[in-house]
Coordinates of C-alpha atoms and ligand atoms in Angstrom, one line a residue:
M1 CA 0.9 -24.5 6.0
K2 CA -1.5 -23.5 3.2
H3 CA -0.2 -21.2 0.5
A4 CA -1.3 -17.6 0.5
K5 CA -3.7 -16.9 -2.4
L6 CA -2.2 -14.0 -4.2
N7 CA -4.5 -14.2 -7.2
E8 CA -7.3 -12.7 -5.2
I9 CA -5.5 -9.3 -5.2
F10 CA -3.3 -9.7 -8.3
K11 CA -4.4 -9.9 -12.0
E12 CA -1.9 -11.1 -14.6
G13 CA 0.7 -10.8 -11.9
K14 CA 0.1 -7.1 -11.3
T15 CA -2.0 -5.1 -8.8
M16 CA -3.5 -1.7 -8.1
I17 CA -4.4 -1.3 -4.5
I18 CA -6.1 1.8 -3.1
A19 CA -5.0 2.7 0.4
Y20 CA -7.2 4.6 2.8
D21 CA -5.6 4.6 6.3
Q22 CA -4.4 8.2 6.2
G23 CA -7.2 9.4 8.5
F24 CA -5.6 7.4 11.2
E25 CA -1.9 7.8 10.3
H26 CA -2.1 11.6 9.5
G27 CA -5.4 12.7 11.0
P28 CA -8.3 14.1 9.0
T29 CA -6.4 17.4 8.4
S30 CA -5.0 18.8 5.1
D31 CA -5.1 15.4 3.3
F32 CA -8.9 15.5 3.5
N33 CA -11.9 17.5 2.3
E34 CA -15.7 17.2 2.6
K35 CA -15.8 14.5 -0.1
N36 CA -12.8 12.2 0.6
V37 CA -13.3 12.2 4.4
D38 CA -16.3 9.9 3.8
P39 CA -15.1 6.3 3.4
N40 CA -18.0 5.7 1.0
Y41 CA -16.4 8.0 -1.5
I42 CA -13.2 5.8 -1.5
M43 CA -15.3 2.6 -1.7
D44 CA -17.0 4.0 -4.7
I45 CA -13.7 4.8 -6.4
A46 CA -12.4 1.3 -5.6
L47 CA -15.5 -0.3 -7.0
E48 CA -16.0 1.8 -10.1
G49 CA -12.3 1.9 -10.8
R50 CA -12.1 -1.9 -10.5
Y51 CA -9.2 -1.7 -8.0
N52 CA -7.6 -5.1 -7.2
C53 CA -7.9 -4.3 -3.5
V54 CA -8.9 -1.7 -1.0
A55 CA -6.7 -1.3 2.1
V56 CA -8.4 0.0 5.3
Q57 CA -8.4 -0.3 9.0
S58 CA -10.8 -2.7 10.7
G59 CA -13.3 -0.1 11.8
I60 CA -13.8 1.1 8.2
A61 CA -14.1 -2.5 7.0
E62 CA -16.8 -3.1 9.7
K63 CA -18.9 -0.1 8.8
Y64 CA -18.4 0.4 5.1
Y65 CA -17.4 -2.8 3.5
F66 CA -20.6 -4.5 2.6
T67 CA -23.2 -5.1 -0.1
H68 CA -21.8 -4.4 -3.6
Y69 CA -18.4 -3.1 -2.2
R70 CA -17.6 -6.7 -1.5
E71 CA -16.7 -7.1 -5.2
V72 CA -13.5 -5.3 -4.4
P73 CA -11.1 -7.5 -2.5
L74 CA -10.4 -6.2 1.0
L75 CA -7.1 -5.8 2.9
V76 CA -7.3 -5.1 6.6
K77 CA -4.4 -3.2 8.2
L78 CA -3.5 -4.9 11.5
N79 CA -1.5 -2.1 13.1
A80 CA -1.4 1.7 13.0
K81 CA 0.1 4.8 14.6
T82 CA -0.9 8.4 14.8
R83 CA 1.0 11.6 14.0
F84 CA 1.2 12.3 17.7
D85 CA 3.5 9.4 18.1
S86 CA 6.4 11.6 17.2
K87 CA 9.3 10.1 19.1
E88 CA 10.7 6.7 18.1
P89 CA 8.4 5.2 15.5
V90 CA 6.5 2.0 16.5
S91 CA 3.2 0.6 15.4
L92 CA 1.7 -2.3 17.2
Q93 CA -1.0 -4.8 16.3
H94 CA -4.6 -3.8 17.3
T95 CA -6.6 -6.5 15.6
S96 CA -6.1 -10.1 14.6
V97 CA -5.8 -12.1 11.3
K98 CA -8.8 -14.1 12.5
Y99 CA -11.0 -11.0 12.8
A100 CA -9.7 -9.6 9.5
V101 CA -10.8 -12.9 7.8
E102 CA -14.2 -12.6 9.5
L103 CA -14.6 -9.1 8.0
G104 CA -13.9 -10.6 4.6
A105 CA -10.2 -9.8 4.2
K106 CA -8.4 -11.4 1.3
A107 CA -5.1 -10.0 2.6
V108 CA -3.7 -8.3 5.7
G109 CA -1.2 -5.5 6.1
Y110 CA 1.3 -4.4 8.7
T111 CA 3.8 -1.5 8.9
I112 CA 7.4 -2.1 10.0
Y113 CA 9.7 0.8 10.8
L114 CA 13.1 -0.8 10.1
G115 CA 15.8 1.0 12.1
S116 CA 13.5 2.1 14.9
D117 CA 14.6 1.2 18.5
Y118 CA 11.4 -0.9 18.5
E119 CA 12.0 -2.9 15.3
Q120 CA 12.3 -6.2 17.2
K121 CA 8.8 -5.7 18.6
M122 CA 7.4 -5.2 15.1
F123 CA 9.4 -8.2 13.7
K124 CA 7.9 -10.4 16.4
E125 CA 4.4 -9.4 15.7
F126 CA 4.9 -9.6 12.0
G127 CA 6.3 -13.1 12.2
K128 CA 3.2 -14.3 14.1
I129 CA 0.9 -12.5 11.5
V130 CA 2.7 -14.3 8.7
E131 CA 2.1 -17.7 10.4
D132 CA -1.6 -16.9 11.1
A133 CA -2.3 -15.4 7.7
H134 CA -0.6 -18.3 5.8
T135 CA -2.5 -20.8 7.9
A136 CA -5.7 -19.0 6.8
G137 CA -4.4 -19.0 3.2
I138 CA -4.2 -15.2 2.8
P139 CA -1.2 -13.1 1.9
V140 CA 0.6 -10.5 4.1
I141 CA 1.6 -7.1 2.8
C142 CA 4.4 -5.3 4.6
W143 CA 4.4 -1.5 4.6
M144 CA 8.2 -1.3 4.9
Y145 CA 9.2 2.2 6.0
P146 CA 12.8 2.5 7.3
R147 CA 12.5 5.3 9.9
G148 CA 13.8 6.1 13.4
N149 CA 17.0 6.5 15.4
H150 CA 19.2 4.2 13.3
I151 CA 18.2 5.5 9.9
K152 CA 20.3 8.3 8.4
D153 CA 18.6 8.6 5.0
E154 CA 15.1 7.1 4.7
T155 CA 15.1 7.5 0.9
S156 CA 18.6 6.1 -0.1
V157 CA 18.7 3.1 -2.3
E158 CA 20.7 1.3 0.3
T159 CA 18.2 1.9 3.1
I160 CA 15.1 1.0 0.9
A161 CA 16.9 -2.2 -0.4
Y162 CA 17.7 -3.2 3.2
G163 CA 14.0 -2.7 4.1
V164 CA 12.6 -4.8 1.3
R165 CA 15.2 -7.5 2.0
V166 CA 14.2 -7.7 5.7
A167 CA 10.5 -7.8 4.7
M168 CA 11.2 -10.7 2.2
E169 CA 13.1 -12.7 4.8
L170 CA 10.4 -12.1 7.3
G171 CA 7.9 -13.8 5.0
A172 CA 6.1 -10.8 3.4
D173 CA 4.2 -11.9 0.3
V174 CA 4.0 -8.3 -0.9
I175 CA 6.2 -5.4 0.1
K176 CA 5.1 -1.8 -0.2
T177 CA 8.0 0.6 -0.5
K178 CA 8.6 4.3 -1.1
F179 CA 10.0 5.7 -4.3
V180 CA 13.6 6.6 -5.2
D181 CA 14.3 8.4 -8.5
D182 CA 17.2 6.1 -9.6
M183 CA 16.5 3.4 -12.2
Q184 CA 19.5 1.3 -11.4
G185 CA 18.6 1.6 -7.7
L186 CA 15.0 0.6 -8.3
K187 CA 16.2 -2.5 -10.2
W188 CA 18.5 -3.4 -7.3
I189 CA 15.6 -2.9 -4.9
R190 CA 13.5 -5.2 -7.0
K191 CA 16.2 -7.9 -6.9
C192 CA 16.6 -7.6 -3.2
A193 CA 12.8 -8.4 -2.8
G194 CA 13.4 -11.8 -4.3
R195 CA 10.1 -13.7 -4.9
S196 CA 8.1 -11.3 -2.8
K197 CA 5.9 -9.0 -4.9
L198 CA 6.9 -5.4 -4.7
V199 CA 4.5 -2.4 -4.9
L200 CA 4.9 1.4 -4.8
A201 CA 3.6 3.7 -2.0
G202 CA 2.4 6.9 -3.6
G203 CA 3.3 9.7 -1.1
S204 CA 1.7 13.2 -1.0
K205 CA -0.3 14.5 -4.0
Q206 CA 1.6 15.6 -7.0
G207 CA 0.6 16.6 -10.6
D208 CA -1.0 13.7 -12.6
L209 CA 1.7 13.4 -15.2
D210 CA 4.5 13.5 -12.6
F211 CA 2.7 10.8 -10.6
L212 CA 2.2 8.6 -13.8
K213 CA 6.0 9.1 -14.6
M214 CA 6.8 7.8 -11.1
V215 CA 4.6 4.7 -11.7
E216 CA 6.1 4.1 -15.2
K217 CA 9.6 4.1 -13.6
V218 CA 8.8 1.4 -11.0
I219 CA 6.9 -0.8 -13.5
H220 CA 9.9 -0.5 -15.8
A221 CA 12.2 -1.6 -12.9
G222 CA 10.1 -4.7 -12.4
F223 CA 7.7 -3.7 -9.6
D224 CA 4.4 -5.6 -9.5
G225 CA 2.1 -2.7 -9.1
I226 CA 1.1 0.1 -6.7
A227 CA -0.6 0.6 -3.3
V228 CA -1.4 4.3 -3.3
G229 CA -3.9 6.7 -1.8
R230 CA -3.7 10.4 -1.9
N231 CA -2.7 10.7 -5.6
V232 CA -5.9 9.0 -6.5
W233 CA -8.6 10.0 -4.0
Q234 CA -7.3 13.6 -3.6
S235 CA -7.6 14.0 -7.4
E236 CA -10.4 16.0 -8.9
H237 CA -10.9 13.1 -11.3
P238 CA -10.0 9.9 -9.5
L239 CA -11.5 7.6 -12.2
E240 CA -9.5 9.3 -14.9
I241 CA -6.2 8.9 -13.1
T242 CA -7.2 5.3 -12.4
K243 CA -7.6 4.8 -16.1
G244 CA -4.1 6.3 -16.7
L245 CA -2.6 4.0 -14.0
K246 CA -4.1 0.9 -15.7
E247 CA -2.6 1.8 -19.0
I248 CA 0.9 1.8 -17.4
I249 CA 0.5 -1.2 -15.0
F250 CA -1.5 -3.6 -17.2
K251 CA -0.8 -2.5 -20.7
G252 CA 2.9 -1.4 -20.3
K253 CA 2.2 2.1 -21.8
S254 CA 4.4 5.1 -21.1
A255 CA 3.3 7.9 -18.7
E256 CA 2.7 10.2 -21.7
E257 CA 0.6 7.7 -23.5
A258 CA -1.4 7.0 -20.3
F259 CA -1.8 10.7 -19.7
S260 CA -3.2 11.3 -23.2
K261 CA -5.8 8.6 -22.6
M262 CA -7.1 10.5 -19.6
K263 CA -10.0 13.0 -20.2
K264 CA -8.9 16.1 -18.5
Ligands
FBP1 P1 -0.3 7.4 0.1 O1 -0.2 6.9 -1.4 O2 -1.4 8.4 0.2 O3 1.1 8.0 0.4 O4 -0.6 6.2 1.0 C1 0.4 5.2 1.3 C2 0.6 5.0 2.7 O5 1.4 3.9 3.0 C3 -0.7 4.9 3.5 O6 -1.2 3.6 3.5 C4 -0.3 5.4 4.9 O7 -1.3 5.9 5.6 C5 0.7 6.4 4.6 O8 1.2 6.2 3.3 C6 1.8 6.5 5.6 O9 2.9 7.3 5.1 P2 3.8 8.1 6.1 O10 4.0 7.3 7.3 O11 5.0 8.3 5.3 O12 3.1 9.4 6.3

């Protein structure tokens, strides 16, 4: 087995990933407008904002990830589900590690719904993806979203910690998890992830300062960065919010300090 090269998508141990698979997961509905429905718009933010990685589905990688955009490391998501899939959550693999690597991927991603009736199916696919990706020398990012019949509270510390632990034990190099507003809880979640890297999922759009405060908290708790979408590309000034995020993630600044650096 080769070791996964994390340094392609991490700088000084930290990362800022821009995620753009919401068109598939949520549909091009209220999340989108005339500007951000165009994948080129997100590729431009990723490039100009010097993101450490852009995370998309394979179709977007095929049709939009070329020429100068290749300066931004690519992550290809290998599974997906739509919002019509409203019963028990399950998201199965639709493309391979091999094809992701052909598209130029420096990492692959996969969502697991821990606590779904179908969790075993997703564990099985994820296990094979870890084998294939590590053989190819690239890291695997697990979107770990506890959800489904067996989950009472998706956002409790206990549930989130269980999720990141499962992802770590399944071999995830990086785990993407949702936020909980509890510093002790965040630190416990960080511990449960062990040597896997841990990054924050952003959630729906909120005010810039509130978003920066959320990021400050996870960085303070020891998270290794963020993998967010709507709070950046729905912003009226995506490159300014990007600047604020960098101040917190790479320079250890507070949310207020970062906010004051943004031109508004
Ligand atoms: P956001 O920062 O926009 O929330 O994106 C993070 C993300 O994980 C996306 O990659 C994904 O499409 C979406 O959230 C799925 O979230 P959910 O299933 O909770 O709607």
